[in-house]
């Protein structure tokens, strides 16, 4: 994961808690973990709210629901079966303050059926799911696709606009061709075209290439056997985050990619909205995919409030590049706002940008 971290903002593992090997490191890399309830069972028994909630780590914001339920070889749930299980996911979301992502569907061959209907397509399945679960909480739509051209990817995303919810593309790569025709160059072209489209498609909230390391489809791996980046992985990490933030763009503080120790609350500052609050010594924030287009001097602005002042430091890529620290003046209260600046020097590139409180406490409403 460390090799991929500069090009990642989130990851999942088709399970509800992180793999042991990275459980203690992913947060420090600025990569958010997203849990999933894969199907009807959890660790060999039917899942319950108590057991699922116990698995989900602190800091999670979302819960993915059911992996390819219209495939008999995957979660294997009919729309009404998925709808009957969904209230348990809602209870977990309530307890853990999570947003819920719909069952992740795809076009299938050996598909589930009920009442004389076989559910081949994503929209066919989701229509029936929502009909069976009209008041269910579903905040996002998830889909998989293995088309090999960006124009077909656009078509798949367009099919889902009818639900008026942000879309998570939780699996994609070029797979719908004869294996002999899928070369490294084919995967490189599709990856480049797809990422450039996805980063600039407002309907898409998140996406995940399939996969880091998997031999089901030729030349899809981003990582080699020893954890090193493959040629495709190097390309993936190097692609610009067109939908991410560029230097000079204002970032709302609460839109962090990862954090430790802070809370979000409303503000009375001009423009309203929310802030990151109660930032104490040792607390930190991470913002992924921040692009500095040229090498040289930049000025980072912070909109802060602090009764007694404090100290902030900033860094890139999880602390591997330190940008220095700056004093935060006492502004006279938690909602008395002032803009302060920090000069930094950065080599051109796309980074994870981090802020750490060396002394606190303070609030931040935005930075740029």
mmCIF file of C-alpha atoms in Angstrom:
data_model
loop_
_atom_site.group_PDB
_atom_site.id
_atom_site.type_symbol
_atom_site.label_atom_id
_atom_site.label_comp_id
_atom_site.label_asym_id
_atom_site.label_seq_id
_atom_site.Cartn_x
_atom_site.Cartn_y
_atom_site.Cartn_z
ATOM 1 C CA UNK A 1 0.000 0.000 0.000
ATOM 2 C CA UNK A 2 2.880 2.358 0.704
ATOM 3 C CA UNK A 3 3.922 2.202 -2.953
ATOM 4 C CA UNK A 4 0.403 3.076 -4.135
ATOM 5 C CA UNK A 5 -0.406 5.641 -1.441
ATOM 6 C CA UNK A 6 0.593 8.744 -3.460
ATOM 7 C CA UNK A 7 -2.144 7.844 -5.960
ATOM 8 C CA UNK A 8 -4.793 6.597 -3.521
ATOM 9 C CA UNK A 9 -7.364 8.344 -1.360
ATOM 10 C CA UNK A 10 -9.265 5.226 -0.218
ATOM 11 C CA UNK A 11 -9.255 1.440 -0.318
ATOM 12 C CA UNK A 12 -11.426 -1.549 0.522
ATOM 13 C CA UNK A 13 -10.938 -5.293 0.808
ATOM 14 C CA UNK A 14 -14.444 -6.796 0.380
ATOM 15 C CA UNK A 15 -14.581 -7.148 4.177
ATOM 16 C CA UNK A 16 -15.592 -5.092 7.193
ATOM 17 C CA UNK A 17 -12.201 -4.558 8.803
ATOM 18 C CA UNK A 18 -8.708 -3.896 7.447
ATOM 19 C CA UNK A 19 -6.250 -6.679 6.717
ATOM 20 C CA UNK A 20 -3.909 -7.285 9.636
ATOM 21 C CA UNK A 21 -0.807 -6.425 7.614
ATOM 22 C CA UNK A 22 -1.906 -2.836 6.955
ATOM 23 C CA UNK A 23 -4.310 -2.179 9.840
ATOM 24 C CA UNK A 24 -1.733 -0.079 11.655
ATOM 25 C CA UNK A 25 -0.318 1.799 8.674
ATOM 26 C CA UNK A 26 -3.011 2.865 6.189
ATOM 27 C CA UNK A 27 -4.208 5.867 8.198
ATOM 28 C CA UNK A 28 -0.698 7.270 8.461
ATOM 29 C CA UNK A 29 -0.389 7.029 4.686
ATOM 30 C CA UNK A 30 -3.457 9.237 4.303
ATOM 31 C CA UNK A 31 -5.543 6.458 2.751
ATOM 32 C CA UNK A 32 -9.111 5.982 3.994
ATOM 33 C CA UNK A 33 -10.453 2.478 4.627
ATOM 34 C CA UNK A 34 -14.044 1.724 3.552
ATOM 35 C CA UNK A 35 -15.675 -1.403 5.059
ATOM 36 C CA UNK A 36 -18.054 -3.699 3.166
ATOM 37 C CA UNK A 37 -20.679 -6.253 4.143
ATOM 38 C CA UNK A 38 -20.026 -8.720 1.302
ATOM 39 C CA UNK A 39 -23.171 -10.862 1.485
ATOM 40 C CA UNK A 40 -25.561 -12.455 3.944
ATOM 41 C CA UNK A 41 -22.835 -13.989 6.127
ATOM 42 C CA UNK A 42 -19.968 -12.646 8.212
ATOM 43 C CA UNK A 43 -17.186 -14.998 9.303
ATOM 44 C CA UNK A 44 -19.273 -18.089 8.600
ATOM 45 C CA UNK A 45 -22.574 -17.037 10.177
ATOM 46 C CA UNK A 46 -25.420 -14.727 9.232
ATOM 47 C CA UNK A 47 -24.316 -11.169 9.899
ATOM 48 C CA UNK A 48 -25.890 -9.145 12.690
ATOM 49 C CA UNK A 49 -25.711 -5.455 13.512
ATOM 50 C CA UNK A 50 -23.670 -6.157 16.645
ATOM 51 C CA UNK A 51 -21.074 -8.308 14.896
ATOM 52 C CA UNK A 52 -20.732 -6.054 11.877
ATOM 53 C CA UNK A 53 -20.498 -2.864 13.932
ATOM 54 C CA UNK A 54 -17.796 -4.446 16.099
ATOM 55 C CA UNK A 55 -15.640 -5.042 13.011
ATOM 56 C CA UNK A 56 -15.798 -1.534 11.581
ATOM 57 C CA UNK A 57 -12.808 0.596 12.653
ATOM 58 C CA UNK A 58 -13.017 4.071 14.105
ATOM 59 C CA UNK A 59 -12.822 6.783 11.470
ATOM 60 C CA UNK A 60 -14.885 4.954 8.848
ATOM 61 C CA UNK A 61 -17.321 7.206 6.980
ATOM 62 C CA UNK A 62 -19.048 4.811 4.583
ATOM 63 C CA UNK A 63 -20.316 1.233 4.416
ATOM 64 C CA UNK A 64 -20.420 -0.673 1.124
ATOM 65 C CA UNK A 65 -23.353 -3.068 0.820
ATOM 66 C CA UNK A 66 -23.253 -6.522 -0.865
ATOM 67 C CA UNK A 67 -20.818 -7.481 -3.615
ATOM 68 C CA UNK A 68 -22.444 -8.296 -6.978
ATOM 69 C CA UNK A 69 -25.624 -9.747 -5.442
ATOM 70 C CA UNK A 70 -27.097 -10.460 -8.885
ATOM 71 C CA UNK A 71 -24.262 -12.981 -9.518
ATOM 72 C CA UNK A 72 -25.016 -16.484 -8.226
ATOM 73 C CA UNK A 73 -21.241 -16.914 -7.759
ATOM 74 C CA UNK A 74 -20.927 -13.752 -5.646
ATOM 75 C CA UNK A 75 -23.280 -12.442 -2.919
ATOM 76 C CA UNK A 76 -26.162 -14.328 -4.589
ATOM 77 C CA UNK A 77 -29.067 -12.262 -3.252
ATOM 78 C CA UNK A 78 -32.292 -11.492 -5.070
ATOM 79 C CA UNK A 79 -33.496 -7.888 -4.863
ATOM 80 C CA UNK A 80 -36.070 -8.753 -2.191
ATOM 81 C CA UNK A 81 -33.500 -10.721 -0.178
ATOM 82 C CA UNK A 82 -31.085 -7.781 -0.298
ATOM 83 C CA UNK A 83 -33.904 -5.422 0.687
ATOM 84 C CA UNK A 84 -34.812 -7.637 3.655
ATOM 85 C CA UNK A 85 -31.212 -7.503 4.927
ATOM 86 C CA UNK A 86 -30.741 -3.784 4.323
ATOM 87 C CA UNK A 87 -32.305 -2.576 7.630
ATOM 88 C CA UNK A 88 -29.471 -4.331 9.471
ATOM 89 C CA UNK A 89 -26.961 -2.279 7.477
ATOM 90 C CA UNK A 90 -28.983 0.824 8.288
ATOM 91 C CA UNK A 91 -28.752 0.039 11.997
ATOM 92 C CA UNK A 92 -24.973 -0.314 11.731
ATOM 93 C CA UNK A 93 -24.820 2.964 9.804
ATOM 94 C CA UNK A 94 -26.866 4.643 12.532
ATOM 95 C CA UNK A 95 -24.593 3.365 15.312
ATOM 96 C CA UNK A 96 -21.366 4.223 13.493
ATOM 97 C CA UNK A 97 -22.565 7.413 11.744
ATOM 98 C CA UNK A 98 -21.903 6.013 8.261
ATOM 99 C CA UNK A 99 -23.222 6.763 4.799
ATOM 100 C CA UNK A 100 -24.552 3.704 2.947
ATOM 101 C CA UNK A 101 -23.495 2.644 -0.552
ATOM 102 C CA UNK A 102 -25.910 0.474 -2.554
ATOM 103 C CA UNK A 103 -25.327 -3.140 -3.557
ATOM 104 C CA UNK A 104 -22.492 -3.148 -6.115
ATOM 105 C CA UNK A 105 -23.979 -4.550 -9.320
ATOM 106 C CA UNK A 106 -22.655 -5.489 -12.743
ATOM 107 C CA UNK A 107 -23.851 -7.186 -15.916
ATOM 108 C CA UNK A 108 -23.796 -10.925 -15.269
ATOM 109 C CA UNK A 109 -24.106 -14.290 -17.006
ATOM 110 C CA UNK A 110 -25.192 -16.744 -14.305
ATOM 111 C CA UNK A 111 -27.634 -14.410 -12.554
ATOM 112 C CA UNK A 112 -30.133 -14.586 -9.707
ATOM 113 C CA UNK A 113 -33.836 -14.876 -10.500
ATOM 114 C CA UNK A 114 -37.101 -14.460 -8.645
ATOM 115 C CA UNK A 115 -40.744 -14.321 -9.650
ATOM 116 C CA UNK A 116 -39.808 -15.350 -13.171
ATOM 117 C CA UNK A 117 -37.353 -12.464 -13.654
ATOM 118 C CA UNK A 118 -33.608 -12.933 -14.167
ATOM 119 C CA UNK A 119 -31.544 -9.902 -13.140
ATOM 120 C CA UNK A 120 -28.926 -9.444 -15.849
ATOM 121 C CA UNK A 121 -28.296 -5.686 -15.667
ATOM 122 C CA UNK A 122 -27.408 -3.243 -12.878
ATOM 123 C CA UNK A 123 -30.452 -1.032 -13.387
ATOM 124 C CA UNK A 124 -32.813 -3.995 -13.624
ATOM 125 C CA UNK A 125 -31.566 -5.222 -10.238
ATOM 126 C CA UNK A 126 -31.494 -1.800 -8.574
ATOM 127 C CA UNK A 127 -34.983 -0.925 -9.805
ATOM 128 C CA UNK A 128 -36.321 -4.078 -8.154
ATOM 129 C CA UNK A 129 -34.271 -3.468 -5.003
ATOM 130 C CA UNK A 130 -35.648 0.052 -4.588
ATOM 131 C CA UNK A 131 -39.177 -1.191 -5.309
ATOM 132 C CA UNK A 132 -38.785 -3.704 -2.479
ATOM 133 C CA UNK A 133 -37.102 -1.167 -0.202
ATOM 134 C CA UNK A 134 -38.663 2.222 -1.047
ATOM 135 C CA UNK A 135 -37.770 3.941 2.237
ATOM 136 C CA UNK A 136 -34.334 2.394 2.706
ATOM 137 C CA UNK A 137 -31.331 4.631 3.288
ATOM 138 C CA UNK A 138 -29.088 4.509 0.214
ATOM 139 C CA UNK A 139 -26.751 7.483 -0.087
ATOM 140 C CA UNK A 140 -24.656 6.345 -3.076
ATOM 141 C CA UNK A 141 -24.891 3.888 -5.980
ATOM 142 C CA UNK A 142 -22.130 1.289 -6.534
ATOM 143 C CA UNK A 143 -21.361 -0.419 -9.825
ATOM 144 C CA UNK A 144 -18.677 -2.593 -11.457
ATOM 145 C CA UNK A 145 -17.752 -2.720 -15.123
ATOM 146 C CA UNK A 146 -15.055 -4.414 -17.198
ATOM 147 C CA UNK A 147 -15.529 -2.664 -20.518
ATOM 148 C CA UNK A 148 -12.347 -1.848 -22.408
ATOM 149 C CA UNK A 149 -13.098 1.549 -23.911
ATOM 150 C CA UNK A 150 -13.807 4.844 -22.184
ATOM 151 C CA UNK A 151 -16.863 5.514 -24.378
ATOM 152 C CA UNK A 152 -18.521 2.364 -23.033
ATOM 153 C CA UNK A 153 -17.608 3.346 -19.479
ATOM 154 C CA UNK A 154 -19.424 6.636 -20.050
ATOM 155 C CA UNK A 155 -22.486 4.669 -21.143
ATOM 156 C CA UNK A 156 -22.434 2.532 -17.988
ATOM 157 C CA UNK A 157 -22.225 5.607 -15.765
ATOM 158 C CA UNK A 158 -25.002 7.311 -17.741
ATOM 159 C CA UNK A 159 -27.327 4.360 -17.077
ATOM 160 C CA UNK A 160 -27.137 5.079 -13.338
ATOM 161 C CA UNK A 161 -27.905 8.800 -13.427
ATOM 162 C CA UNK A 162 -31.625 7.988 -13.076
ATOM 163 C CA UNK A 163 -31.135 7.341 -9.350
ATOM 164 C CA UNK A 164 -29.903 10.891 -8.694
ATOM 165 C CA UNK A 165 -27.202 9.705 -6.301
ATOM 166 C CA UNK A 166 -23.401 9.988 -6.478
ATOM 167 C CA UNK A 167 -21.783 6.918 -8.022
ATOM 168 C CA UNK A 168 -18.990 4.711 -6.695
ATOM 169 C CA UNK A 169 -17.260 2.666 -9.417
ATOM 170 C CA UNK A 170 -15.856 0.069 -7.030
ATOM 171 C CA UNK A 171 -14.324 -2.269 -9.644
ATOM 172 C CA UNK A 172 -13.119 -1.506 -13.145
ATOM 173 C CA UNK A 173 -10.428 -2.568 -15.607
ATOM 174 C CA UNK A 174 -10.348 -3.911 -19.154
ATOM 175 C CA UNK A 175 -11.683 -7.463 -18.999
ATOM 176 C CA UNK A 176 -14.459 -7.832 -21.581
ATOM 177 C CA UNK A 177 -12.157 -8.962 -24.399
ATOM 178 C CA UNK A 178 -10.514 -12.281 -25.268
ATOM 179 C CA UNK A 179 -7.529 -12.659 -22.952
ATOM 180 C CA UNK A 180 -5.083 -12.883 -25.863
ATOM 181 C CA UNK A 181 -6.127 -9.391 -26.964
ATOM 182 C CA UNK A 182 -5.604 -7.772 -23.551
ATOM 183 C CA UNK A 183 -2.030 -6.518 -23.643
ATOM 184 C CA UNK A 184 -0.231 -4.153 -21.300
ATOM 185 C CA UNK A 185 -0.664 -1.371 -23.849
ATOM 186 C CA UNK A 186 -4.421 -2.028 -23.953
ATOM 187 C CA UNK A 187 -4.660 -1.751 -20.166
ATOM 188 C CA UNK A 188 -2.477 1.377 -20.107
ATOM 189 C CA UNK A 189 -4.604 3.159 -22.683
ATOM 190 C CA UNK A 190 -7.859 2.225 -20.981
ATOM 191 C CA UNK A 191 -6.544 3.168 -17.528
ATOM 192 C CA UNK A 192 -5.418 6.574 -18.773
ATOM 193 C CA UNK A 193 -8.623 7.288 -20.671
ATOM 194 C CA UNK A 194 -10.857 6.034 -17.851
ATOM 195 C CA UNK A 195 -9.123 7.948 -15.056
ATOM 196 C CA UNK A 196 -9.127 11.170 -17.057
ATOM 197 C CA UNK A 197 -12.872 10.742 -17.588
ATOM 198 C CA UNK A 198 -13.693 9.676 -14.020
ATOM 199 C CA UNK A 199 -11.727 12.504 -12.422
ATOM 200 C CA UNK A 200 -13.796 15.007 -14.371
ATOM 201 C CA UNK A 201 -17.211 13.301 -14.242
ATOM 202 C CA UNK A 202 -19.392 15.072 -11.630
ATOM 203 C CA UNK A 203 -21.663 12.029 -11.274
ATOM 204 C CA UNK A 204 -18.776 9.852 -10.032
ATOM 205 C CA UNK A 205 -17.865 10.210 -6.369
ATOM 206 C CA UNK A 206 -15.158 7.522 -6.123
ATOM 207 C CA UNK A 207 -13.560 4.791 -8.198
ATOM 208 C CA UNK A 208 -11.264 1.808 -7.619
ATOM 209 C CA UNK A 209 -9.193 -0.051 -10.214
ATOM 210 C CA UNK A 210 -9.365 -3.840 -10.041
ATOM 211 C CA UNK A 211 -6.934 -4.733 -8.741
ATOM 212 C CA UNK A 212 -3.756 -4.200 -6.803
ATOM 213 C CA UNK A 213 -2.632 -7.780 -7.245
ATOM 214 C CA UNK A 214 -4.855 -10.333 -9.013
ATOM 215 C CA UNK A 215 -4.267 -12.688 -11.930
ATOM 216 C CA UNK A 216 -7.857 -13.111 -13.147
ATOM 217 C CA UNK A 217 -7.370 -10.656 -16.039
ATOM 218 C CA UNK A 218 -4.129 -10.085 -17.995
ATOM 219 C CA UNK A 219 -1.956 -7.094 -17.045
ATOM 220 C CA UNK A 220 -4.316 -5.553 -14.457
ATOM 221 C CA UNK A 221 -1.959 -5.652 -11.482
ATOM 222 C CA UNK A 222 -0.754 -2.388 -9.982
ATOM 223 C CA UNK A 223 1.642 -4.196 -7.626
ATOM 224 C CA UNK A 224 4.224 -6.896 -8.197
ATOM 225 C CA UNK A 225 4.848 -9.946 -6.016
ATOM 226 C CA UNK A 226 7.158 -8.015 -3.704
ATOM 227 C CA UNK A 227 4.868 -5.016 -3.340
ATOM 228 C CA UNK A 228 6.675 -2.905 -5.931
ATOM 229 C CA UNK A 229 4.762 -0.871 -8.497
ATOM 230 C CA UNK A 230 4.276 -2.584 -11.838
ATOM 231 C CA UNK A 231 4.486 -0.589 -15.053
ATOM 232 C CA UNK A 232 0.716 -0.124 -14.834
ATOM 233 C CA UNK A 233 1.000 0.836 -11.163
ATOM 234 C CA UNK A 234 3.574 3.495 -11.977
ATOM 235 C CA UNK A 235 1.187 4.896 -14.564
ATOM 236 C CA UNK A 236 -1.745 4.853 -12.123
ATOM 237 C CA UNK A 237 0.160 6.745 -9.439
ATOM 238 C CA UNK A 238 1.448 9.294 -11.958
ATOM 239 C CA UNK A 239 -1.937 10.181 -13.461
ATOM 240 C CA UNK A 240 -3.137 13.645 -12.414
ATOM 241 C CA UNK A 241 -6.189 13.882 -10.196
ATOM 242 C CA UNK A 242 -8.217 16.063 -12.534
ATOM 243 C CA UNK A 243 -11.129 16.137 -10.144
ATOM 244 C CA UNK A 244 -8.899 16.743 -7.155
ATOM 245 C CA UNK A 245 -7.661 20.064 -5.879
ATOM 246 C CA UNK A 246 -4.932 22.134 -7.460
ATOM 247 C CA UNK A 247 -2.755 24.623 -5.658
ATOM 248 C CA UNK A 248 -4.633 27.908 -5.451
ATOM 249 C CA UNK A 249 -7.980 26.170 -4.960
ATOM 250 C CA UNK A 250 -9.797 26.647 -1.672
ATOM 251 C CA UNK A 251 -10.338 23.460 0.331
ATOM 252 C CA UNK A 252 -13.113 23.273 2.904
ATOM 253 C CA UNK A 253 -11.366 21.955 6.001
ATOM 254 C CA UNK A 254 -14.035 19.339 6.734
ATOM 255 C CA UNK A 255 -13.478 17.680 3.335
ATOM 256 C CA UNK A 256 -10.392 15.872 4.596
ATOM 257 C CA UNK A 257 -9.315 12.472 3.266
ATOM 258 C CA UNK A 258 -8.250 11.301 6.706
ATOM 259 C CA UNK A 259 -7.820 12.708 10.178
ATOM 260 C CA UNK A 260 -7.044 12.026 13.805
ATOM 261 C CA UNK A 261 -8.700 13.561 16.840
ATOM 262 C CA UNK A 262 -10.894 16.291 15.352
ATOM 263 C CA UNK A 263 -14.622 16.967 15.112
ATOM 264 C CA UNK A 264 -16.829 18.768 12.588
ATOM 265 C CA UNK A 265 -19.319 21.457 13.604
ATOM 266 C CA UNK A 266 -21.101 24.481 12.137
ATOM 267 C CA UNK A 267 -19.512 27.925 11.923
ATOM 268 C CA UNK A 268 -20.631 31.529 12.245
ATOM 269 C CA UNK A 269 -17.890 32.728 9.876
ATOM 270 C CA UNK A 270 -18.836 34.547 6.677
ATOM 271 C CA UNK A 271 -20.351 32.048 4.253
ATOM 272 C CA UNK A 272 -21.419 29.635 6.990
ATOM 273 C CA UNK A 273 -20.945 25.915 6.481
ATOM 274 C CA UNK A 274 -18.870 23.594 8.634
ATOM 275 C CA UNK A 275 -15.453 23.663 10.240
ATOM 276 C CA UNK A 276 -12.920 21.270 11.685
ATOM 277 C CA UNK A 277 -13.047 21.940 15.411
ATOM 278 C CA UNK A 278 -11.257 21.121 18.662
ATOM 279 C CA UNK A 279 -7.859 20.641 17.042
ATOM 280 C CA UNK A 280 -5.472 19.862 19.889
ATOM 281 C CA UNK A 281 -1.777 18.983 20.030
ATOM 282 C CA UNK A 282 -1.112 15.827 18.003
ATOM 283 C CA UNK A 283 -4.306 16.019 15.948
ATOM 284 C CA UNK A 284 -3.893 15.990 12.172
ATOM 285 C CA UNK A 285 -5.714 16.318 8.853
ATOM 286 C CA UNK A 286 -4.833 14.850 5.445
ATOM 287 C CA UNK A 287 -5.988 16.037 2.002
ATOM 288 C CA UNK A 288 -5.188 13.730 -0.906
ATOM 289 C CA UNK A 289 -4.471 14.548 -4.556
ATOM 290 C CA UNK A 290 -3.300 18.141 -4.152
ATOM 291 C CA UNK A 291 -1.520 19.227 -7.314
ATOM 292 C CA UNK A 292 1.307 21.771 -7.385
ATOM 293 C CA UNK A 293 1.719 22.448 -11.121
ATOM 294 C CA UNK A 294 5.160 24.057 -10.968
ATOM 295 C CA UNK A 295 8.160 23.905 -8.663
ATOM 296 C CA UNK A 296 8.840 26.892 -6.460
ATOM 297 C CA UNK A 297 7.417 29.084 -3.720
ATOM 298 C CA UNK A 298 3.762 28.889 -2.657
ATOM 299 C CA UNK A 299 1.739 30.551 0.072
ATOM 300 C CA UNK A 300 -0.708 28.411 2.036
ATOM 301 C CA UNK A 301 -3.574 30.307 3.667
ATOM 302 C CA UNK A 302 -5.506 29.019 6.669
ATOM 303 C CA UNK A 303 -8.743 30.465 8.029
ATOM 304 C CA UNK A 304 -8.405 29.869 11.775
ATOM 305 C CA UNK A 305 -9.960 30.663 15.132
ATOM 306 C CA UNK A 306 -8.227 30.089 18.466
ATOM 307 C CA UNK A 307 -8.832 31.505 21.955
ATOM 308 C CA UNK A 308 -5.191 31.221 23.019
ATOM 309 C CA UNK A 309 -3.191 30.492 19.871
ATOM 310 C CA UNK A 310 -1.245 27.419 18.810
ATOM 311 C CA UNK A 311 1.218 26.007 16.284
ATOM 312 C CA UNK A 312 0.601 24.144 13.013
ATOM 313 C CA UNK A 313 3.040 22.225 10.840
ATOM 314 C CA UNK A 314 2.435 21.033 7.282
ATOM 315 C CA UNK A 315 3.872 18.177 5.258
ATOM 316 C CA UNK A 316 3.493 16.136 2.080
ATOM 317 C CA UNK A 317 2.925 12.405 1.605
ATOM 318 C CA UNK A 318 2.419 11.395 5.210
ATOM 319 C CA UNK A 319 5.315 13.409 6.593
ATOM 320 C CA UNK A 320 7.985 12.269 4.155
ATOM 321 C CA UNK A 321 8.387 15.906 3.064
ATOM 322 C CA UNK A 322 8.206 18.505 5.830
ATOM 323 C CA UNK A 323 7.099 22.022 4.876
ATOM 324 C CA UNK A 324 7.707 23.708 8.220
ATOM 325 C CA UNK A 325 5.624 25.100 11.065
ATOM 326 C CA UNK A 326 3.887 28.381 11.791
ATOM 327 C CA UNK A 327 2.365 30.087 14.840
ATOM 328 C CA UNK A 328 -1.409 30.504 15.029
ATOM 329 C CA UNK A 329 -2.303 33.750 16.806
ATOM 330 C CA UNK A 330 -4.929 34.059 19.511
ATOM 331 C CA UNK A 331 -8.041 35.387 17.768
ATOM 332 C CA UNK A 332 -10.132 35.895 20.900
ATOM 333 C CA UNK A 333 -12.528 32.962 20.579
ATOM 334 C CA UNK A 334 -13.503 29.707 18.892
ATOM 335 C CA UNK A 335 -15.593 31.570 16.297
ATOM 336 C CA UNK A 336 -13.441 34.705 15.883
ATOM 337 C CA UNK A 337 -11.814 34.147 12.505
ATOM 338 C CA UNK A 338 -8.547 35.291 10.979
ATOM 339 C CA UNK A 339 -6.643 34.312 7.833
ATOM 340 C CA UNK A 340 -2.971 33.439 8.351
ATOM 341 C CA UNK A 341 -0.354 32.482 5.765
ATOM 342 C CA UNK A 342 2.553 30.045 5.551
ATOM 343 C CA UNK A 343 5.251 30.282 2.843
ATOM 344 C CA UNK A 344 6.383 26.881 1.509
ATOM 345 C CA UNK A 345 8.584 25.551 -1.277
ATOM 346 C CA UNK A 346 7.291 22.553 -3.222
ATOM 347 C CA UNK A 347 8.562 20.505 -6.156
ATOM 348 C CA UNK A 348 5.929 20.148 -8.884
ATOM 349 C CA UNK A 349 3.728 17.096 -8.428
ATOM 350 C CA UNK A 350 0.586 15.663 -6.871
ATOM 351 C CA UNK A 351 0.744 14.977 -3.146
ATOM 352 C CA UNK A 352 -1.157 14.213 0.010
ATOM 353 C CA UNK A 353 -1.079 17.482 1.990
ATOM 354 C CA UNK A 354 -1.047 17.149 5.776
ATOM 355 C CA UNK A 355 -1.581 19.512 8.701
ATOM 356 C CA UNK A 356 -0.571 18.650 12.280
ATOM 357 C CA UNK A 357 -1.244 20.677 15.419
ATOM 358 C CA UNK A 358 1.948 20.944 17.436
ATOM 359 C CA UNK A 359 0.163 22.977 20.094
ATOM 360 C CA UNK A 360 -3.572 23.697 20.328
ATOM 361 C CA UNK A 361 -6.384 24.312 20.428
ATOM 362 C CA UNK A 362 -7.827 25.857 17.308
ATOM 363 C CA UNK A 363 -10.498 25.560 14.620
ATOM 364 C CA UNK A 364 -10.024 25.693 10.828
ATOM 365 C CA UNK A 365 -12.764 26.482 8.315
ATOM 366 C CA UNK A 366 -10.782 26.422 5.037
ATOM 367 C CA UNK A 367 -7.301 26.436 3.524
ATOM 368 C CA UNK A 368 -5.847 27.223 0.097
#
